[in-house]
Coordinates of C-alpha atoms in Angstrom, one line a residue:
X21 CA -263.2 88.7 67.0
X22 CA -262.4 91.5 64.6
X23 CA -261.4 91.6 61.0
X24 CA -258.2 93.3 59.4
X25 CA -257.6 93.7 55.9
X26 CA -260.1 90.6 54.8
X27 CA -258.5 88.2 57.6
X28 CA -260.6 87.3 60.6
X29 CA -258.4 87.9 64.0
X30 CA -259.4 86.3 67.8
X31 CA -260.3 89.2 69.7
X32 CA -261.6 89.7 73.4
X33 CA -265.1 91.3 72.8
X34 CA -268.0 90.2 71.1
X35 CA -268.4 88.6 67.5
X36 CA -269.7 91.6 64.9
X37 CA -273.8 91.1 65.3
X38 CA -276.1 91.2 62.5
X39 CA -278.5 94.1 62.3
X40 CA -281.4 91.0 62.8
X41 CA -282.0 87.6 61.9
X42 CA -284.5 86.2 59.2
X43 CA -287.0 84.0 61.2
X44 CA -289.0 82.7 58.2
X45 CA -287.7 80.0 56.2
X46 CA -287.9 79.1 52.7
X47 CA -290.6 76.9 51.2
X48 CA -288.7 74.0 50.1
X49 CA -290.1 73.1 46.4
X50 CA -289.5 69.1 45.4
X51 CA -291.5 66.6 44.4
X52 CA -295.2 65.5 46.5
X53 CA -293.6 61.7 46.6
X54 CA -290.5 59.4 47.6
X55 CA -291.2 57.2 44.2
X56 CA -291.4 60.3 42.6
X57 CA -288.4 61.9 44.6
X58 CA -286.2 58.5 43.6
X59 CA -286.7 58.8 40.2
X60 CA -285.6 62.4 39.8
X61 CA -282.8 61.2 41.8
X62 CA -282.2 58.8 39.7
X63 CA -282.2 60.6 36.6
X64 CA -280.2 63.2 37.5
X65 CA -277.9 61.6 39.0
X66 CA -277.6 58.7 37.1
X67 CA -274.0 59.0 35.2
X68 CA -272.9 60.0 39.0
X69 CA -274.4 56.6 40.2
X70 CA -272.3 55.1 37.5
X71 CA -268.9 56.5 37.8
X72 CA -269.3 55.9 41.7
X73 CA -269.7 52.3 41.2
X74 CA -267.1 52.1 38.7
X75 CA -264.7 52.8 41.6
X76 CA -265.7 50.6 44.2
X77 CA -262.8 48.4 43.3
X78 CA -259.5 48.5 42.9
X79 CA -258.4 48.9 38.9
X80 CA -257.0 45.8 37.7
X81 CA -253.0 46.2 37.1
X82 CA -252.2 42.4 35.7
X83 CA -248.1 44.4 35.5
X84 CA -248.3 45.5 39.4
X85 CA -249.2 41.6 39.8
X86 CA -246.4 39.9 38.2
X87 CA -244.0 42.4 39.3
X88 CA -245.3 41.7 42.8
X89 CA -245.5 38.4 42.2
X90 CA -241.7 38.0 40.8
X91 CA -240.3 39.7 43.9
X92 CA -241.8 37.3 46.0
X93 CA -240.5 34.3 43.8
X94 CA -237.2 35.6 45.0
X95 CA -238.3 34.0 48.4
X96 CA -239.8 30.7 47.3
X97 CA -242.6 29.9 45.1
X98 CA -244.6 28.9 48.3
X99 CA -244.7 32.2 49.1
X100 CA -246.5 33.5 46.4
X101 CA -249.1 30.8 46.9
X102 CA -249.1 32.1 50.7
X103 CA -250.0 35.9 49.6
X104 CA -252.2 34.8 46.9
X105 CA -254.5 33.1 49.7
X106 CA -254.6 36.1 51.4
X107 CA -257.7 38.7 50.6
X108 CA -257.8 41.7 52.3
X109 CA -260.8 42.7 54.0
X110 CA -260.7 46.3 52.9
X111 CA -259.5 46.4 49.8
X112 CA -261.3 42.9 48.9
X113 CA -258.0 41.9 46.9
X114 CA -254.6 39.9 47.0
X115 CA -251.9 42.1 48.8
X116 CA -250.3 41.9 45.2
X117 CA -253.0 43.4 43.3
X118 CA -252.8 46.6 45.1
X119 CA -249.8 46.8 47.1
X120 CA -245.9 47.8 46.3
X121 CA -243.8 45.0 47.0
X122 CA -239.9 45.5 47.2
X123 CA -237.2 43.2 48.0
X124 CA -234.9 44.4 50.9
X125 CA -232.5 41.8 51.3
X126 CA -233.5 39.0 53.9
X127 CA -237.2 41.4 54.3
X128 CA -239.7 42.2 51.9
X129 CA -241.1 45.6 51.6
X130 CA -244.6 45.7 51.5
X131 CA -246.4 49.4 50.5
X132 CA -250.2 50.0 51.2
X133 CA -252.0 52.5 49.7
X134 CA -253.8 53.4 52.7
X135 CA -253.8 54.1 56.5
X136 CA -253.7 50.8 58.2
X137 CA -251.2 50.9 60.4
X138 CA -253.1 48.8 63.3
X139 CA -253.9 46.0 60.7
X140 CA -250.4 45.0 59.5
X141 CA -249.5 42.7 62.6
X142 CA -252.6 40.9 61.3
X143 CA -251.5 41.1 58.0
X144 CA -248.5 39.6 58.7
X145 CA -249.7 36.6 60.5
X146 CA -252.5 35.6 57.8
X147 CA -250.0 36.3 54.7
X148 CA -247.1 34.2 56.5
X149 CA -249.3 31.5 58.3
X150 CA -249.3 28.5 56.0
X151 CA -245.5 28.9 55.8
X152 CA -243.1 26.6 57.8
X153 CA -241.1 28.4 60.1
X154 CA -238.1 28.7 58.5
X155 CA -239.2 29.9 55.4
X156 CA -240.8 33.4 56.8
X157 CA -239.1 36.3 56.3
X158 CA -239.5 40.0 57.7
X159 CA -242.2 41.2 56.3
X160 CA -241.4 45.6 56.7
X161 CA -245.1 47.4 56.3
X162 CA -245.0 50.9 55.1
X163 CA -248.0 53.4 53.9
X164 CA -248.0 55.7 50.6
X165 CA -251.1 58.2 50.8
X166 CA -251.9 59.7 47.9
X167 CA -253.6 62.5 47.0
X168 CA -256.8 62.6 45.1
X169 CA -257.2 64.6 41.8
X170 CA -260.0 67.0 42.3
X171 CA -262.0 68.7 39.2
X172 CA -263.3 72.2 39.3
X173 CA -266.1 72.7 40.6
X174 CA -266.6 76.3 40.8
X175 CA -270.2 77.4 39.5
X176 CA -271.2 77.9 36.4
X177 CA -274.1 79.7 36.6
X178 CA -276.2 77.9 39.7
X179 CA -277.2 79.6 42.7
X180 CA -274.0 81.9 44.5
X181 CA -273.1 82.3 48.1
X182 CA -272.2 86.0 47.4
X183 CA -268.5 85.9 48.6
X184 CA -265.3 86.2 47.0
X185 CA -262.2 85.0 48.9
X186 CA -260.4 81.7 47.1
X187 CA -257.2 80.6 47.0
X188 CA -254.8 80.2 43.5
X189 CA -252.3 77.8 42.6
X190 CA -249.2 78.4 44.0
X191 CA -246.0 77.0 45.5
X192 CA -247.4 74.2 47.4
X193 CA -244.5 74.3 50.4
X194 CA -245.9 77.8 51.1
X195 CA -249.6 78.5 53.2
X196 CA -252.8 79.4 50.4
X197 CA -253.6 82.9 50.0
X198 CA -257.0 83.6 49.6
X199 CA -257.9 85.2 46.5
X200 CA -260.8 86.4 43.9
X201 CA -260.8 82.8 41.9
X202 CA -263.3 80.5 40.7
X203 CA -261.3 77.9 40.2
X204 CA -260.8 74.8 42.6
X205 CA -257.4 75.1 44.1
X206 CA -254.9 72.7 45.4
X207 CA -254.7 73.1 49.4
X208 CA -250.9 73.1 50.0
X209 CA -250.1 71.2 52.9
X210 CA -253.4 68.7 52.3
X211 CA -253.2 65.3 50.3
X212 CA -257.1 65.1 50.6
X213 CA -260.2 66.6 52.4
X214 CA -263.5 64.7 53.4
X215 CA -266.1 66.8 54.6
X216 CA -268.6 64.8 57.1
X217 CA -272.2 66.0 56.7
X218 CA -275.1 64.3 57.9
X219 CA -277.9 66.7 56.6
X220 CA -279.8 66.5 59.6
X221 CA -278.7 67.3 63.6
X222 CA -278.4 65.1 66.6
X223 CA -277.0 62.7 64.7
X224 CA -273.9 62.1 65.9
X225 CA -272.0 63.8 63.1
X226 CA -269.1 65.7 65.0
X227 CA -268.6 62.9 67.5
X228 CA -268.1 60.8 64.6
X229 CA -265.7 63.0 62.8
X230 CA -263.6 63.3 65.7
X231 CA -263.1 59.9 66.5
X232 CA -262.7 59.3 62.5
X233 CA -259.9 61.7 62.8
X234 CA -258.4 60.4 65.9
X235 CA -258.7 56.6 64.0
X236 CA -257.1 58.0 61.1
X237 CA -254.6 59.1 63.1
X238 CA -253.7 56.0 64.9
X239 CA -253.9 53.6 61.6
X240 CA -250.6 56.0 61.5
X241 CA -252.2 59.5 58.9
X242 CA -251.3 62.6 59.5
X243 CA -254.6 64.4 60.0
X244 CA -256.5 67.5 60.7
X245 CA -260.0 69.0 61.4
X246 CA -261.8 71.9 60.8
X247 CA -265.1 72.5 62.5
X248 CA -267.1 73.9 59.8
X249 CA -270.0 75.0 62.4
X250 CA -269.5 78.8 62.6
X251 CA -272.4 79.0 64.6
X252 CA -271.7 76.0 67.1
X253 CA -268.7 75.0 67.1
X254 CA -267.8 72.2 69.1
X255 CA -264.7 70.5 68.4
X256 CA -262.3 73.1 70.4
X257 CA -264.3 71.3 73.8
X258 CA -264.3 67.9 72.2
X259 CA -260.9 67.8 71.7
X260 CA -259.8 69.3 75.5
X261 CA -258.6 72.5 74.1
X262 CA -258.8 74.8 77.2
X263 CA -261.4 78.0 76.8
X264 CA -259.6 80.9 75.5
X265 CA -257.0 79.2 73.4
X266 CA -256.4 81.3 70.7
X267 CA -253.9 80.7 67.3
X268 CA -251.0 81.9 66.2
X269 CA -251.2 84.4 63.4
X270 CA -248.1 83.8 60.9
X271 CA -246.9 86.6 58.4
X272 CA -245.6 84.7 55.4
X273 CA -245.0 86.8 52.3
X274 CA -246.6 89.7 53.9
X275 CA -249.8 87.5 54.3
X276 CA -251.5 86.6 57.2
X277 CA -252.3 83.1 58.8
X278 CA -253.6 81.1 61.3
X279 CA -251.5 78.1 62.4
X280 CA -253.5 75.2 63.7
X281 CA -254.1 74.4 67.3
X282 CA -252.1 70.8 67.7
X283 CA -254.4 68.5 69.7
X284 CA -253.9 65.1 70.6
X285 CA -249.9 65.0 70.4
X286 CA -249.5 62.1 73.1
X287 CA -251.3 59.8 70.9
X288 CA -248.1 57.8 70.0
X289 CA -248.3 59.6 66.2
X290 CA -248.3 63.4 64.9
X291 CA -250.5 65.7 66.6
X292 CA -254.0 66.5 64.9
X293 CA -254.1 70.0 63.6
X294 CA -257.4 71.9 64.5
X295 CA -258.8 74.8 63.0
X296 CA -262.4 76.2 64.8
X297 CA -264.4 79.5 65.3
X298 CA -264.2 78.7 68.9
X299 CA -260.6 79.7 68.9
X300 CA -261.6 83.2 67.6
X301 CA -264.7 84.1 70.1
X302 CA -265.9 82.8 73.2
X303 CA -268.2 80.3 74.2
X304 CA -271.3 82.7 74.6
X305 CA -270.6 84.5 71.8
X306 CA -273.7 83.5 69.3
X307 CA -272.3 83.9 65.7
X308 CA -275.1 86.5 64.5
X309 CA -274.3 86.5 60.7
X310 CA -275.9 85.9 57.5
X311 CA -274.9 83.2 54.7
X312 CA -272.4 85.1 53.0
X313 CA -270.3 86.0 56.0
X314 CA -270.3 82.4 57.4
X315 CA -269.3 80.9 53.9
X316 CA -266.5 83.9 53.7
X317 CA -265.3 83.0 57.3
X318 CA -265.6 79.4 56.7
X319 CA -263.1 79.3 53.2
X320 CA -261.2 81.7 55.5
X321 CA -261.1 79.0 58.3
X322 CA -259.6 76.5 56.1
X323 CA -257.6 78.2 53.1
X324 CA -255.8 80.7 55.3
X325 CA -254.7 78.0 58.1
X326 CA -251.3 76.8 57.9
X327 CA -251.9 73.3 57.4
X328 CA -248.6 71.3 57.5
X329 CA -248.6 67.6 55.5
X330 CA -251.7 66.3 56.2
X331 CA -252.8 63.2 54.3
X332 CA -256.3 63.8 55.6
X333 CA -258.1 67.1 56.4
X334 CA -261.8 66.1 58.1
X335 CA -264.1 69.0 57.7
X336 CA -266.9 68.2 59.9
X337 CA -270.3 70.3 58.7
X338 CA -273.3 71.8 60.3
X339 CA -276.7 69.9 59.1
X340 CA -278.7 70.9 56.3
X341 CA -277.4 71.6 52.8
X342 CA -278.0 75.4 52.5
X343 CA -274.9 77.7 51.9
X344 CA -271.8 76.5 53.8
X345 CA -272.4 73.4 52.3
X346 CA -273.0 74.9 48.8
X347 CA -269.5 76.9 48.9
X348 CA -267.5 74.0 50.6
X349 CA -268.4 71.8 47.7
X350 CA -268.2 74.6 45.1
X351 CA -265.1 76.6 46.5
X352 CA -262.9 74.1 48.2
X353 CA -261.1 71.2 46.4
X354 CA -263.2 68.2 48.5
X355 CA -261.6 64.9 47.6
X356 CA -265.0 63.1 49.3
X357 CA -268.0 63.0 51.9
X358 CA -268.8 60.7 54.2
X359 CA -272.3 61.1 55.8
X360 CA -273.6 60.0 59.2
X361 CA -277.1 59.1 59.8
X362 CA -279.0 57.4 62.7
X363 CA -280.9 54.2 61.8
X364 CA -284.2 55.8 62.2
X365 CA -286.4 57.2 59.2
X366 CA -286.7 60.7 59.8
X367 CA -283.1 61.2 59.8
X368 CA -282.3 58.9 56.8
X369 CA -284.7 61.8 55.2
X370 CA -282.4 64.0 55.7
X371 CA -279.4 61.9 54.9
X372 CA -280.8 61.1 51.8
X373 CA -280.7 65.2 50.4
X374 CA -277.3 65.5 51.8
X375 CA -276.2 62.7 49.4
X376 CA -278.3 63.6 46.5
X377 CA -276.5 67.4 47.1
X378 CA -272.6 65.8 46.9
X379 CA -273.7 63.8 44.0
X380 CA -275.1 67.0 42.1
X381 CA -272.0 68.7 42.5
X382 CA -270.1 65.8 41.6
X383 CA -268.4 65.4 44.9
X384 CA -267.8 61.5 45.6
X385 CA -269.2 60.3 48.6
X386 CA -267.1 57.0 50.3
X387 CA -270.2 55.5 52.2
X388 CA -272.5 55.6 55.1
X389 CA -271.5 56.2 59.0
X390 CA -274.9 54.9 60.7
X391 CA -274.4 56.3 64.5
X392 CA -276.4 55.0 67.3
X393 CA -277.5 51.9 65.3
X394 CA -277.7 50.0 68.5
X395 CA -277.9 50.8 72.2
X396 CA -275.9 49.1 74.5
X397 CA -276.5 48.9 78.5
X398 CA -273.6 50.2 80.3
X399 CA -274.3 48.1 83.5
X400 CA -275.6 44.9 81.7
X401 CA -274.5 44.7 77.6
X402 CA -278.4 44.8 76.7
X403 CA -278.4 45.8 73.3
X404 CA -281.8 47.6 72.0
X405 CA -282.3 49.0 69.1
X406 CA -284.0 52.3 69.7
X407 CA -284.1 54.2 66.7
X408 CA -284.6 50.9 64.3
X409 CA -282.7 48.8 62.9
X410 CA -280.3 48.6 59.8
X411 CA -282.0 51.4 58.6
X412 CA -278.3 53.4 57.3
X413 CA -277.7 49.9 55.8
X414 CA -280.5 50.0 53.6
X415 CA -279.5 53.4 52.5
X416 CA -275.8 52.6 51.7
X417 CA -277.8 49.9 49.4
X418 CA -280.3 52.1 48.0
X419 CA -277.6 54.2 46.8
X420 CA -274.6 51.5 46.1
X421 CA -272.4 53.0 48.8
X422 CA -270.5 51.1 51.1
X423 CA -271.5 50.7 55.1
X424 CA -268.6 52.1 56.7
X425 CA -269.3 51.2 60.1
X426 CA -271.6 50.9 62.7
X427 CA -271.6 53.1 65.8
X428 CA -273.0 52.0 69.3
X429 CA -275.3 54.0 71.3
X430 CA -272.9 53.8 74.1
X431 CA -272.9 56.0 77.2
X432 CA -269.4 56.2 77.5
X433 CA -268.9 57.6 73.8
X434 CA -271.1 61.1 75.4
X435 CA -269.0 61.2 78.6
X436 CA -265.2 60.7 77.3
X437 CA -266.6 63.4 74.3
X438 CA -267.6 65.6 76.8
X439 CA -264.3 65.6 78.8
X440 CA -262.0 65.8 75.5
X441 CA -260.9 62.4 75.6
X442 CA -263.0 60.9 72.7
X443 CA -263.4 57.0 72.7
X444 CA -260.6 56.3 69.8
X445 CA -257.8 58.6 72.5
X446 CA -259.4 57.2 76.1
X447 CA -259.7 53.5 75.2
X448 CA -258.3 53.0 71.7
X449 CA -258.3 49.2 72.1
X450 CA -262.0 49.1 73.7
X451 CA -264.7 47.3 71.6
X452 CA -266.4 51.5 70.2
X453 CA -262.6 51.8 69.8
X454 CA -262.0 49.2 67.4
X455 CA -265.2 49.7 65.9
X456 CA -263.8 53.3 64.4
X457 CA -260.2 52.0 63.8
X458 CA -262.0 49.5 60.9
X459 CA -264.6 52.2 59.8
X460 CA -261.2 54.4 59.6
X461 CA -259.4 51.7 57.4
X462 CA -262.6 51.8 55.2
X463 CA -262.4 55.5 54.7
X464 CA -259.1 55.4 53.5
X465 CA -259.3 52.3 51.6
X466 CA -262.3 53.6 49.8
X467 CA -260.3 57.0 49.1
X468 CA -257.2 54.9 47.7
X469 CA -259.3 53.0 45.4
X470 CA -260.6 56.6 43.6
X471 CA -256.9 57.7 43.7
X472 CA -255.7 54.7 41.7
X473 CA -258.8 54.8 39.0
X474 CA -257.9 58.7 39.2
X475 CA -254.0 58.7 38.0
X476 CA -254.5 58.7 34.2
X477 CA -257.8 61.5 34.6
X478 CA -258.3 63.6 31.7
X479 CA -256.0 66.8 31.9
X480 CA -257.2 69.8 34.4
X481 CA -257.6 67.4 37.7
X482 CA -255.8 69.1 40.2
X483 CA -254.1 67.2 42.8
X484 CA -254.0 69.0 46.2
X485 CA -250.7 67.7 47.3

């Protein structure tokens, strides 16, 4: 991999290496105790804890009701007494609370604000069920993502990663330039970006953001992932993208960029667009580079990628909270984090900083991924739990966040990884496959509900659409 003119460029030889590597690590300073780390926590972060559970709901719209409600008198009144019945499991509402209902002649048109797409044959039977036969008409399911306004979050005076590249506003049909910026930037081409961190490794996290990408994708998203590991990246093999698969550099305007490596296009939706180091060195090259460079290469990674209408971009991050995650949170316009934990202590540690980190720089984070919560015998269905039990559970409650899923300890999740068939592609309809459709739904639906209490922000949100 060489570099032209600021631009990173996939290249036969080896990656630039650094002249050496710092072996000593920092001392981290905090406090002696967890009762004294909680409370520090908590009084930092305390108008953060608030505003996150002011949006754990949907915002009551008593208009969107009655409007909802008036096209379905149009039908019969027993059909408004059919959808009021109905709760939804994700959004914890009436359909008419949150969704945008249309008469179509002999169908009704029924908008969700989130990606579903696998859940609307259900939806259809429970909202229509206590009707007689002849009184149930088409019910026509569509999906309306929006984008999430994002404040700035460039520093104002905190610790610095020491680079420069950032992107400015601009004409959001054309790629982002990178340029010297502090502000927080839309992303043309991306509705919203969740970064995936889990603060610790071996957790689970870039299987997990994968197959939340592949979910998203079947509950009918356009989506895309960029593998935030500079030093080992993985998602190029996870995703079967053959060694030495290398992207297309675009001129536009007389500006370079990559375009995405499309992955996954035989899933029965739009392909997944995928942005990694891997595609720029090989796999033995070791990525010998100090913080500054890897932030710079990351922002480079995902502002000068020609990403084309995504609703989601995952950005799947290496462990810790050190520099890349410092810039991502500070540099790029994050919507929200999800973070992935194991059930057992030491990594809920860990887990526990990485949340504390997105909360001081007021990045929302959506809930709790506990991986590996339980293992399950591949020749008998035993299920053990071998790393403890609930233990991401009681964190999600600790901190009021929602328990996204919970992720087997399956052996057939490492061996479809491993070949590039993740479980949500090879066996979509497969109990571990099911399991990541609903935690996908919960994603989005969590991410809908901050776009609605989000339209009427205060002036200078930026919506990256």
């Amino acid at each position: 991999m060489i570099a032209r003119n600021g631009m990173l460029e996939p290249a036969g030889g080896e990656a630039p290496q650094g002249r050496g590597m710092m072996r000593t690590r920092r001392k981290e300073t905090g406090p002696d105790n967890e009762q004294e780390r909680l409370k520090m926590s908590s009084n930092e972060s305390g108008e953060a804890e608030a505003v996150s559970q002011q949006h754990t709901t949907w915002p009551v719209d008593d208009r969107r009701t009655r409007r909802n409600e008036a096209v379905l008198s149009e039908y019969g009144e027993g059909l408004v007494e059919a959808f009021s019945h109905y709760i939804d499991p994700y959004m914890a509402l009436p359909v008419t609370a949150f969704a945008k209902l249309q008469g179509e002649g002999k169908a009704i048109g029924i908008e969700l604000p989130y990606a579903c797409s696998g859940h609307h044959e259900a939806m259809r039977t429970l909202l229509t069920v206590s009707l007689p036969d002849g009184d149930v008409p088409i019910l026509n399911f569509s999906q309306a993502i929006e984008a999430l306004p994002v404040a700035d979050r460039s520093p104002k005076g905190g610790p610095q990663t020491g680079h420069a590249p950032l992107i400015q506003p601009r004409d959001a049909s054309k790629p982002s330039t990178a340029a010297s910026s502090g502000q927080s930037a839309a992303l043309p081409g991306v509705r919203n970006i969740i970064a995936v961190a889990s603060g610790k490794g071996g957790v689970g996290k870039s299987t997990s953001s994968v197959n939340l990408a592949l979910a998203l994708q079947a509950e009918g998203a356009r989506v895309g992932i960029v593998d935030a590991d500079i030093y080992g990246p993985s998602m190029g093999m996870m995703c079967g993208v053959a060694e030495g698969t290398r992207p297309e550099i675009i001129d536009f305007d007389g500006t370079r960029f990559f375009q995405p490596i499309d992955v996954f296009a035989d899933a029965g939706a739009a392909p997944i667009q995928l942005m990694s180091m891997a595609f720029l060195v090989n796999d033995k090259t070791p990525m010998v580079w100090r913080g500054p460079m890897v932030s710079g290469a990351l922002l480079q990674l995902i502002t000068q990628t020609h990403w084309q209408g995504l609703d989601y971009l995952i950005v799947d991050l290496p462990p810790g909270t050190g520099d890349i995650q410092l810039t991502l949170s500070q540099k790029v316009p994050l919507s929200a984090a999800v973070i992935v934990t194991t059930p057992q202590d030491i990594a809920l540690l860990d887990a526990r900083k990485a949340v504390s980190m997105f909360e001081k720089v007021d990045v929302p984070v959506l809930g709790v991924i506990e991986n590996m919560s339980v293992h399950i015998c591949s020749n008998c269905g035993h299920r053990e739990h071998l790393f403890g039990s609930e233990g991401g559970a009681r964190m999600a409650e600790e901190y009021g966040l929602p328990l996204l899923g919970q992720i087997p300890l399956h052996l057939t999740i490492r061996e479809q990884t491993d070949r590039g068939r993740p479980t949500v592609y090879a066996e979509p309809e497969s109990e571990v496959g099911l399991i990541y459709r609903d935690m996908a739904r919960n994603v989005s639906a969590r991410l809908a509900i901050r776009c609605a209490h989000a339209k009427n922000a205060a002036p200078g949100l930026i919506a990256h659409d």
